[in-house]
GROMACS .gro file of C-alpha atoms in nm:
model
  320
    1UNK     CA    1   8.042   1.789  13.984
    2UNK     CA    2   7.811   2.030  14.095
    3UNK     CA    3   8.076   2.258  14.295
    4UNK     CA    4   8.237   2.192  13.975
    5UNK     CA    5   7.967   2.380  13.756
    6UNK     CA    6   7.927   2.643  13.982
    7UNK     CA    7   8.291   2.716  14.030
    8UNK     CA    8   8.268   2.721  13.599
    9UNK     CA    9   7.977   2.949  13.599
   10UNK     CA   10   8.170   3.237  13.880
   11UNK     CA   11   8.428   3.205  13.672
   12UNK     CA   12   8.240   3.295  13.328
   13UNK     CA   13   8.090   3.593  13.525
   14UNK     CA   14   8.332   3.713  13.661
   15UNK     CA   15   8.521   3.721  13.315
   16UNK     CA   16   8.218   3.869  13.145
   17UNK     CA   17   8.195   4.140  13.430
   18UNK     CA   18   8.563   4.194  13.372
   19UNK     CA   19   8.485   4.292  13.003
   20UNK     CA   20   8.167   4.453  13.029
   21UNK     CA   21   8.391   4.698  13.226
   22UNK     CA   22   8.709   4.734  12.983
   23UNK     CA   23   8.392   4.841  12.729
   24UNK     CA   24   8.255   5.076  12.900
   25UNK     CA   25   8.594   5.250  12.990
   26UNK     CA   26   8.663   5.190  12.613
   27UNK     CA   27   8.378   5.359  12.565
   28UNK     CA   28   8.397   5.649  12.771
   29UNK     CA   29   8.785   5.750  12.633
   30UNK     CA   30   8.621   5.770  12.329
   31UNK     CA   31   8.296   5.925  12.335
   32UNK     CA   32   8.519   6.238  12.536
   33UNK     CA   33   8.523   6.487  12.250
   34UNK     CA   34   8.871   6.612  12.192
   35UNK     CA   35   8.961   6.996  12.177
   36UNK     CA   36   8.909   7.138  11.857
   37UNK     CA   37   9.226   7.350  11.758
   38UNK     CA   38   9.124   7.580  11.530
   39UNK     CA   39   9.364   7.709  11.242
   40UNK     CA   40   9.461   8.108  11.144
   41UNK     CA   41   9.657   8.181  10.810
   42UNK     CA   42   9.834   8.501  10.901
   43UNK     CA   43   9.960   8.671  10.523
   44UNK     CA   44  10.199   8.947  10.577
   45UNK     CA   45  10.292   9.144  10.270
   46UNK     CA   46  10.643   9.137  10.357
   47UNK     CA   47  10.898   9.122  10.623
   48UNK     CA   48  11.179   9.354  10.459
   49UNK     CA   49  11.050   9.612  10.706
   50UNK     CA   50  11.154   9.589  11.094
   51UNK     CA   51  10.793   9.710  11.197
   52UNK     CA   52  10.681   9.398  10.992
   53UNK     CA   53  10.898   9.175  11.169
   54UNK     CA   54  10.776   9.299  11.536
   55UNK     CA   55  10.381   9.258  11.404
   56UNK     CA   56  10.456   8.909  11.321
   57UNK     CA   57  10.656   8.850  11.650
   58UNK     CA   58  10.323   8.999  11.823
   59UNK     CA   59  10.080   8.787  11.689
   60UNK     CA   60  10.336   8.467  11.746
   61UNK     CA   61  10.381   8.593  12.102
   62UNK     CA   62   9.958   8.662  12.163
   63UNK     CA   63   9.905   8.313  12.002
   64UNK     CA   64  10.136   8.141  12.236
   65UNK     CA   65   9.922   8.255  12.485
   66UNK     CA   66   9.628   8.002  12.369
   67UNK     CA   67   9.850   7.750  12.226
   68UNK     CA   68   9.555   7.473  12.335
   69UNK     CA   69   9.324   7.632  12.069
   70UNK     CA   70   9.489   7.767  11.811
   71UNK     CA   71   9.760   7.727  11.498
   72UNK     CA   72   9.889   8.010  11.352
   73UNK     CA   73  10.002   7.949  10.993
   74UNK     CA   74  10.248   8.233  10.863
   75UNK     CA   75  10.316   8.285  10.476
   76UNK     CA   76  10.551   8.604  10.362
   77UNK     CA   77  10.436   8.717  10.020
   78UNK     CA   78  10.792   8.894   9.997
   79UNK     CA   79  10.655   9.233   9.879
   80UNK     CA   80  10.450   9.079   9.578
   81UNK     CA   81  10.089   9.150   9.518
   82UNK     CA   82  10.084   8.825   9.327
   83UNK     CA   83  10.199   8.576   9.568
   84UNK     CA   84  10.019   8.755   9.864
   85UNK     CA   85   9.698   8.705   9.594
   86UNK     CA   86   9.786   8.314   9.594
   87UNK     CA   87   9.834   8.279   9.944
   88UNK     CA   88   9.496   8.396  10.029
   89UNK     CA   89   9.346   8.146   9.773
   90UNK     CA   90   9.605   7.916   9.946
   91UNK     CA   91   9.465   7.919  10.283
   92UNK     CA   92   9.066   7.932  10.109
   93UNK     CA   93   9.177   7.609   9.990
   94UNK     CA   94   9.307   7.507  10.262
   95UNK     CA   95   9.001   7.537  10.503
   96UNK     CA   96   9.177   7.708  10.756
   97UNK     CA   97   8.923   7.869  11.054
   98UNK     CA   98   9.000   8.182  11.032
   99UNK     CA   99   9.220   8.411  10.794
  100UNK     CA  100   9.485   8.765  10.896
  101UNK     CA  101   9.646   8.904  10.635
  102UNK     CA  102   9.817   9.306  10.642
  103UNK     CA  103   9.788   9.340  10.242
  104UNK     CA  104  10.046   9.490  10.032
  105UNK     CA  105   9.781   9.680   9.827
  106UNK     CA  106   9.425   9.765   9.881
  107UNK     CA  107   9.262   9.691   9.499
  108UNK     CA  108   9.422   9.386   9.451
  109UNK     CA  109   9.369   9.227   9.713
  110UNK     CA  110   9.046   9.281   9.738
  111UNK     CA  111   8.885   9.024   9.513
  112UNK     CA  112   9.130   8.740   9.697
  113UNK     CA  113   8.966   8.832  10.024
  114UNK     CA  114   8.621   8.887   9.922
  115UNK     CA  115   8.623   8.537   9.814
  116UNK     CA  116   8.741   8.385  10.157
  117UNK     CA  117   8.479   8.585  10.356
  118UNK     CA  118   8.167   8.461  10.115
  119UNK     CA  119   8.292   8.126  10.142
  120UNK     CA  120   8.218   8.209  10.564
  121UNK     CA  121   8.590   8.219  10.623
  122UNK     CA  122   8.630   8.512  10.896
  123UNK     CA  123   8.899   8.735  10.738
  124UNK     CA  124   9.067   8.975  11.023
  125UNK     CA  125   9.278   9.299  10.791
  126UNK     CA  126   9.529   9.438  10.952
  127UNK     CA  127   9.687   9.763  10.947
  128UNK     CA  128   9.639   9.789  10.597
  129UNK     CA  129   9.278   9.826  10.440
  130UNK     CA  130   9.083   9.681  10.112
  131UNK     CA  131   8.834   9.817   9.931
  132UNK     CA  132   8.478   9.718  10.013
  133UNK     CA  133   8.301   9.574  10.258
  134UNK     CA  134   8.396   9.226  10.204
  135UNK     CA  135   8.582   9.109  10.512
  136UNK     CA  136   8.541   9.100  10.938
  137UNK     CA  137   8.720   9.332  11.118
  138UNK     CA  138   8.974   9.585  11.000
  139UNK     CA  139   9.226   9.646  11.310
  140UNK     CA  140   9.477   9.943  11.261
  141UNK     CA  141   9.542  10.324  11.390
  142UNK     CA  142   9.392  10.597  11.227
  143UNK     CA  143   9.643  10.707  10.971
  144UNK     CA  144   9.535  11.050  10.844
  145UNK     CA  145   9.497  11.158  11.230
  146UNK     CA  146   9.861  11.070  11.256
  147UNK     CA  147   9.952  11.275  10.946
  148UNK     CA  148   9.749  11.526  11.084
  149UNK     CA  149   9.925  11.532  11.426
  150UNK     CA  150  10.250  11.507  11.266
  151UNK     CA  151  10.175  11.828  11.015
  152UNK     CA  152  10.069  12.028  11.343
  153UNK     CA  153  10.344  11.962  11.496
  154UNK     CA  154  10.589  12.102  11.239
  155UNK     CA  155  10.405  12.359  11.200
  156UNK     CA  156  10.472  12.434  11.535
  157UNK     CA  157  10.843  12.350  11.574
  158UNK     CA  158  10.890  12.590  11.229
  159UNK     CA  159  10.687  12.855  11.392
  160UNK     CA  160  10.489  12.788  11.080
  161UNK     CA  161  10.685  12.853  10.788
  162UNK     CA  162  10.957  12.619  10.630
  163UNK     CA  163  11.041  12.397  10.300
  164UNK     CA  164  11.001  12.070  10.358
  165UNK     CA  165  11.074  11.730  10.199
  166UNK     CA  166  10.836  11.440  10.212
  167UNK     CA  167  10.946  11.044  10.150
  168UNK     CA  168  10.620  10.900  10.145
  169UNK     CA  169  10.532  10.519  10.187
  170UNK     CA  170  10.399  10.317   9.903
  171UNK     CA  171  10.102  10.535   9.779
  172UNK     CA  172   9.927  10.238   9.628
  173UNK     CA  173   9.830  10.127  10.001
  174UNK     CA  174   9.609  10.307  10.211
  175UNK     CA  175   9.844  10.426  10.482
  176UNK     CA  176  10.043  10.639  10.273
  177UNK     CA  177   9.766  10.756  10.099
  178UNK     CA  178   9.625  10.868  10.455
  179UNK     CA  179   9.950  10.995  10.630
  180UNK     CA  180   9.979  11.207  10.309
  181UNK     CA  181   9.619  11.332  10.325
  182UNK     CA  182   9.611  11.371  10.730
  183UNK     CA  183   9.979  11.579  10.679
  184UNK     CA  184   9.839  11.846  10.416
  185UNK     CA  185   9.580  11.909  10.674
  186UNK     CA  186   9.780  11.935  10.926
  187UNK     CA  187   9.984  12.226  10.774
  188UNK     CA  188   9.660  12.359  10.628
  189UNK     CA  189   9.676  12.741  10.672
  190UNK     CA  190  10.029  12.791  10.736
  191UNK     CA  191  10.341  12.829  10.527
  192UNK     CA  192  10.500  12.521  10.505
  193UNK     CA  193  10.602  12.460  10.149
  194UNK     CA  194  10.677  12.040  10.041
  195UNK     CA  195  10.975  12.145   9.759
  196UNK     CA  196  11.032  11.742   9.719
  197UNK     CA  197  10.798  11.462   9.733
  198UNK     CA  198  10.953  11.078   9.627
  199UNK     CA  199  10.731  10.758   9.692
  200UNK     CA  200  11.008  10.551   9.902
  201UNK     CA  201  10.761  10.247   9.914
  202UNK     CA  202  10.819  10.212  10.281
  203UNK     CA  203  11.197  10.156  10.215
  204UNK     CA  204  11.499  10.307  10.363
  205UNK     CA  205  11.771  10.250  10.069
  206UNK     CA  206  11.509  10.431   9.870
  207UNK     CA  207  11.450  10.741  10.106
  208UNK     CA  208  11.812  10.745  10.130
  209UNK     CA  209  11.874  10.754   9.763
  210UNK     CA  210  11.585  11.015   9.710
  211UNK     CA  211  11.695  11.233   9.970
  212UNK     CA  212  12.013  11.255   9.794
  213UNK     CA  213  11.853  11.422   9.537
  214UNK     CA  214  11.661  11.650   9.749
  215UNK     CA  215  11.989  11.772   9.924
  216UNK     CA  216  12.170  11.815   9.589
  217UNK     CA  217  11.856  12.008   9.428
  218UNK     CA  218  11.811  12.219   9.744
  219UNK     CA  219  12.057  12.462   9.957
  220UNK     CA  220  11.747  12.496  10.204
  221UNK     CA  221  11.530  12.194  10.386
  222UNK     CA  222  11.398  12.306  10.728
  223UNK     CA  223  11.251  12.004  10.771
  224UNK     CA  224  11.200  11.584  10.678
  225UNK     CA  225  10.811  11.418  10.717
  226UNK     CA  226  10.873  11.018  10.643
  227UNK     CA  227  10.574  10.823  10.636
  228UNK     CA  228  10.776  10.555  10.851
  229UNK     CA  229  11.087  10.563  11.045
  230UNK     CA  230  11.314  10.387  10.824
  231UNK     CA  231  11.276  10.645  10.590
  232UNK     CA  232  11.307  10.903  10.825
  233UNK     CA  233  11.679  10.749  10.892
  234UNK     CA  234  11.771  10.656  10.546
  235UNK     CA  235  11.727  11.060  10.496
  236UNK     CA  236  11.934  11.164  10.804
  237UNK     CA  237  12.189  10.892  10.673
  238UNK     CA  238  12.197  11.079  10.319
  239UNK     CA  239  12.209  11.444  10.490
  240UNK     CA  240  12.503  11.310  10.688
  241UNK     CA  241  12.680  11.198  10.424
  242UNK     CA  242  12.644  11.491  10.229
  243UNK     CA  243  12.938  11.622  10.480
  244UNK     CA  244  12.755  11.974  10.513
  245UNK     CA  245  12.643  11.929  10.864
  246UNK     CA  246  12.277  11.983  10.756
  247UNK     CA  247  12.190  11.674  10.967
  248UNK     CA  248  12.216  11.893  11.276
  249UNK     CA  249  11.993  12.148  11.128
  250UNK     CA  250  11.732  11.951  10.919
  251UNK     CA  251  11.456  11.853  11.182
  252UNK     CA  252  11.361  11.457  11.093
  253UNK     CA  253  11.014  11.378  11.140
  254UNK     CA  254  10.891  10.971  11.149
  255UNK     CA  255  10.586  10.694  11.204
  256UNK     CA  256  10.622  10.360  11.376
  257UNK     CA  257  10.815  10.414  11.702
  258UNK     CA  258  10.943  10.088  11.767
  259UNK     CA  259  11.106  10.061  12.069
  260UNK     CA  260  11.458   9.952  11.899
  261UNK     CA  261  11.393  10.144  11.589
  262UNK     CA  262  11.226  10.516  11.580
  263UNK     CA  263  11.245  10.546  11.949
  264UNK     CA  264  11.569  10.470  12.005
  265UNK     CA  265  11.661  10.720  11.682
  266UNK     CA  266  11.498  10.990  11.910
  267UNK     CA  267  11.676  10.898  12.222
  268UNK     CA  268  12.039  10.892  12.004
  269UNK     CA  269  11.911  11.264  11.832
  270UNK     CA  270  11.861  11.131  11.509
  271UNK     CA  271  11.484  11.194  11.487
  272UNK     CA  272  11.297  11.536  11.648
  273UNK     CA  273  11.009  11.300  11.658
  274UNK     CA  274  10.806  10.975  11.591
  275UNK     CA  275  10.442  10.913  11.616
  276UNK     CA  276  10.310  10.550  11.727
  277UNK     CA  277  10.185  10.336  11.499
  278UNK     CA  278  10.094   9.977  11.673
  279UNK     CA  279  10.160   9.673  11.516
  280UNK     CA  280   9.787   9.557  11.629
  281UNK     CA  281   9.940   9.154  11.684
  282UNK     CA  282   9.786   9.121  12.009
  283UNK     CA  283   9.462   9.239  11.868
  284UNK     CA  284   9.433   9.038  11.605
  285UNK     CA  285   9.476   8.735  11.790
  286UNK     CA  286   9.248   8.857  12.063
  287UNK     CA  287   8.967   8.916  11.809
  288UNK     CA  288   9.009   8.642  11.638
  289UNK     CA  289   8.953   8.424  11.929
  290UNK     CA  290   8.641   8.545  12.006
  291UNK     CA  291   8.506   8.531  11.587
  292UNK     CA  292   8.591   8.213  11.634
  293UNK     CA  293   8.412   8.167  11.947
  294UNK     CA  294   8.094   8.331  11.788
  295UNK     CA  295   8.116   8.666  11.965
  296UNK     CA  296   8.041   8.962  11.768
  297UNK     CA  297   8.289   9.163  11.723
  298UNK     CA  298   8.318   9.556  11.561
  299UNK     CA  299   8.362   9.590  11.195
  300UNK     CA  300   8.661   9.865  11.259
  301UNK     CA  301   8.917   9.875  11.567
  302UNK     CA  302   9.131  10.161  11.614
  303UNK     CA  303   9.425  10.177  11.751
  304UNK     CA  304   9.556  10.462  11.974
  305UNK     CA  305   9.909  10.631  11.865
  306UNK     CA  306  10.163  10.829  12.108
  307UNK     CA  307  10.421  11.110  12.006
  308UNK     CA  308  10.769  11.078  12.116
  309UNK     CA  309  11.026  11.385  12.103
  310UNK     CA  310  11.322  11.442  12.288
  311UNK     CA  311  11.160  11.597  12.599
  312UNK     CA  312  10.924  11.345  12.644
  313UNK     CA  313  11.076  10.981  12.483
  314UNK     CA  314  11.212  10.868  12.870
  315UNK     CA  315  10.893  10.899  13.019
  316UNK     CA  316  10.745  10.684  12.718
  317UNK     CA  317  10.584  10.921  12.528
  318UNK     CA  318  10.259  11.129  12.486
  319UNK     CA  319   9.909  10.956  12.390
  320UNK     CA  320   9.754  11.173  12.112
   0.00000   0.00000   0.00000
């Protein structure tokens, strides 16, 4: 009996030894934090423009890159203020970590993102600005020294003097008000004449339809400044089908130079030119990571541009 009890007593120790250690490992799977993922609401303002597209492509492409940390939620407020207004509000509600948004229009989208930044959301605006103060980082190029660079360089191609027509971008945003502003200083002092202005609202169909009017009010256009590239070739498109060959002799000046859009336009001979304008994707994802990792960051990142003409577009451009 008493090898008996013993044999019992091993036995119960053995089991209890065999627990103790399932609890600890029990215990050890669980107290191992787990990886917090964080989450990004990106709001683009629309994606009816190819440069859009590409920025959005960017930031998917950047984010890949940390796929263990971070989400990236995309929304398309398909060119209304209104929606792009709810989706911010969206993503407050939400609780996402961290909010990019490239706004359709500076005023009203200012309250919307005001709000997410006092409630400690970190709100990244890109390429576009808002009014204020009320938000992270603003990442984009400098706009008026592109419309600067782009009005000294026609003034130097017309050996300053010309008529020119102008298809500018949305002028309720900030980058067409600054390409406009950075152009008229550009040409500052010589005799370039704009006989046609149109706001094209960043859209070819509409440069293309303006420009039809410029052609039929004017026998002479030296020259075309588009605030983006699409418009640039929506007015080469409407000079072309005038049938007058004044698309050989009107010189077609645009912003963006994306490699399969205003860059290839140059290398084909549609365009004389097309300044840089980065999409800023990688950037944005880049600085977000490290708000989110409590780094300080700058409260404005510019972004370098490049000119492209037909003398230089194989070796990749110029850096301005």
């Amino acid at each position: 009996m008493k090898r008996i009890a013993l044999a019992l007593a091993f036995a119960v120790l053995v089991v209890c030894a065999g627990c103790g250690k399932k609890q600890q490992q029990a215990g050890q799977v669980t107290q191992t934090p787990g990886k917090k993922k964080w989450t990004i609401g990106m709001s683009q303002c629309n994606l009816g423009e190819p440069w859009r597209v590409q920025m959005n492509k960017d930031i998917e492409e950047a984010a890949k890159q940390h796929a263990d940390e971070i989400e990236v939620i995309f929304k398309d407020a398909q060119n209304k203020t209104e929606v792009q207004q709810a989706q911010v509000r969206e993503f407050i509600q939400m609780g996402v970590d961290l909010i990019i948004i490239s706004p359709k229009e500076a005023r009203p989208l200012t309250k919307p993102v005001a709000e997410a930044y006092q409630k400690g959301i970190p709100v990244i605006v890109l390429d576009r600005k808002v009014e204020g103060d009320q938000y992270t980082c603003f990442i984009g190029a400098d706009n008026v020294k592109i419309g600067r660079e782009a009005g000294k360089y026609l003034v130097k191609l017309l050996g300053g003097k010309g008529k020119v027509v102008e298809l500018k971008g949305l002028m309720t945003s900030t980058p067409g008000q600054e390409r406009h502003q950075g152009f008229m200083e550009g040409i500052a002092g010589s005799q370039i004449e704009i006989i046609f202005d149109a706001d094209c609202q960043w859209l070819e169909p509409i440069a293309q339809r303006e420009m039809q009017s410029a052609l039929a009010r004017f026998p002479q256009i030296d020259a075309v400044y588009a605030h983006n590239d699409p418009s640039a070739h929506g007015a080469y498109l409407a000079a072309r089908q005038e049938g007058k060959g004044r698309e050989k002799t009107i010189k077609f000046i645009g912003i963006d130079a994306l490699p399969h859009e205003g860059v290839r336009y140059v290398k084909e001979g549609i365009l004389t030119a097309t300044f840089e304008y980065p999409t800023g994707g990688k950037e944005a994802i880049e600085t977000a990571l490290k708000i989110l990792k409590g780094e300080q960051v700058p409260k404005n990142i510019t972004l370098g541009t490049r000119i492209y003409t037909r003398e230089n577009v194989e070796q990749g451009g110029e850096p301005l």
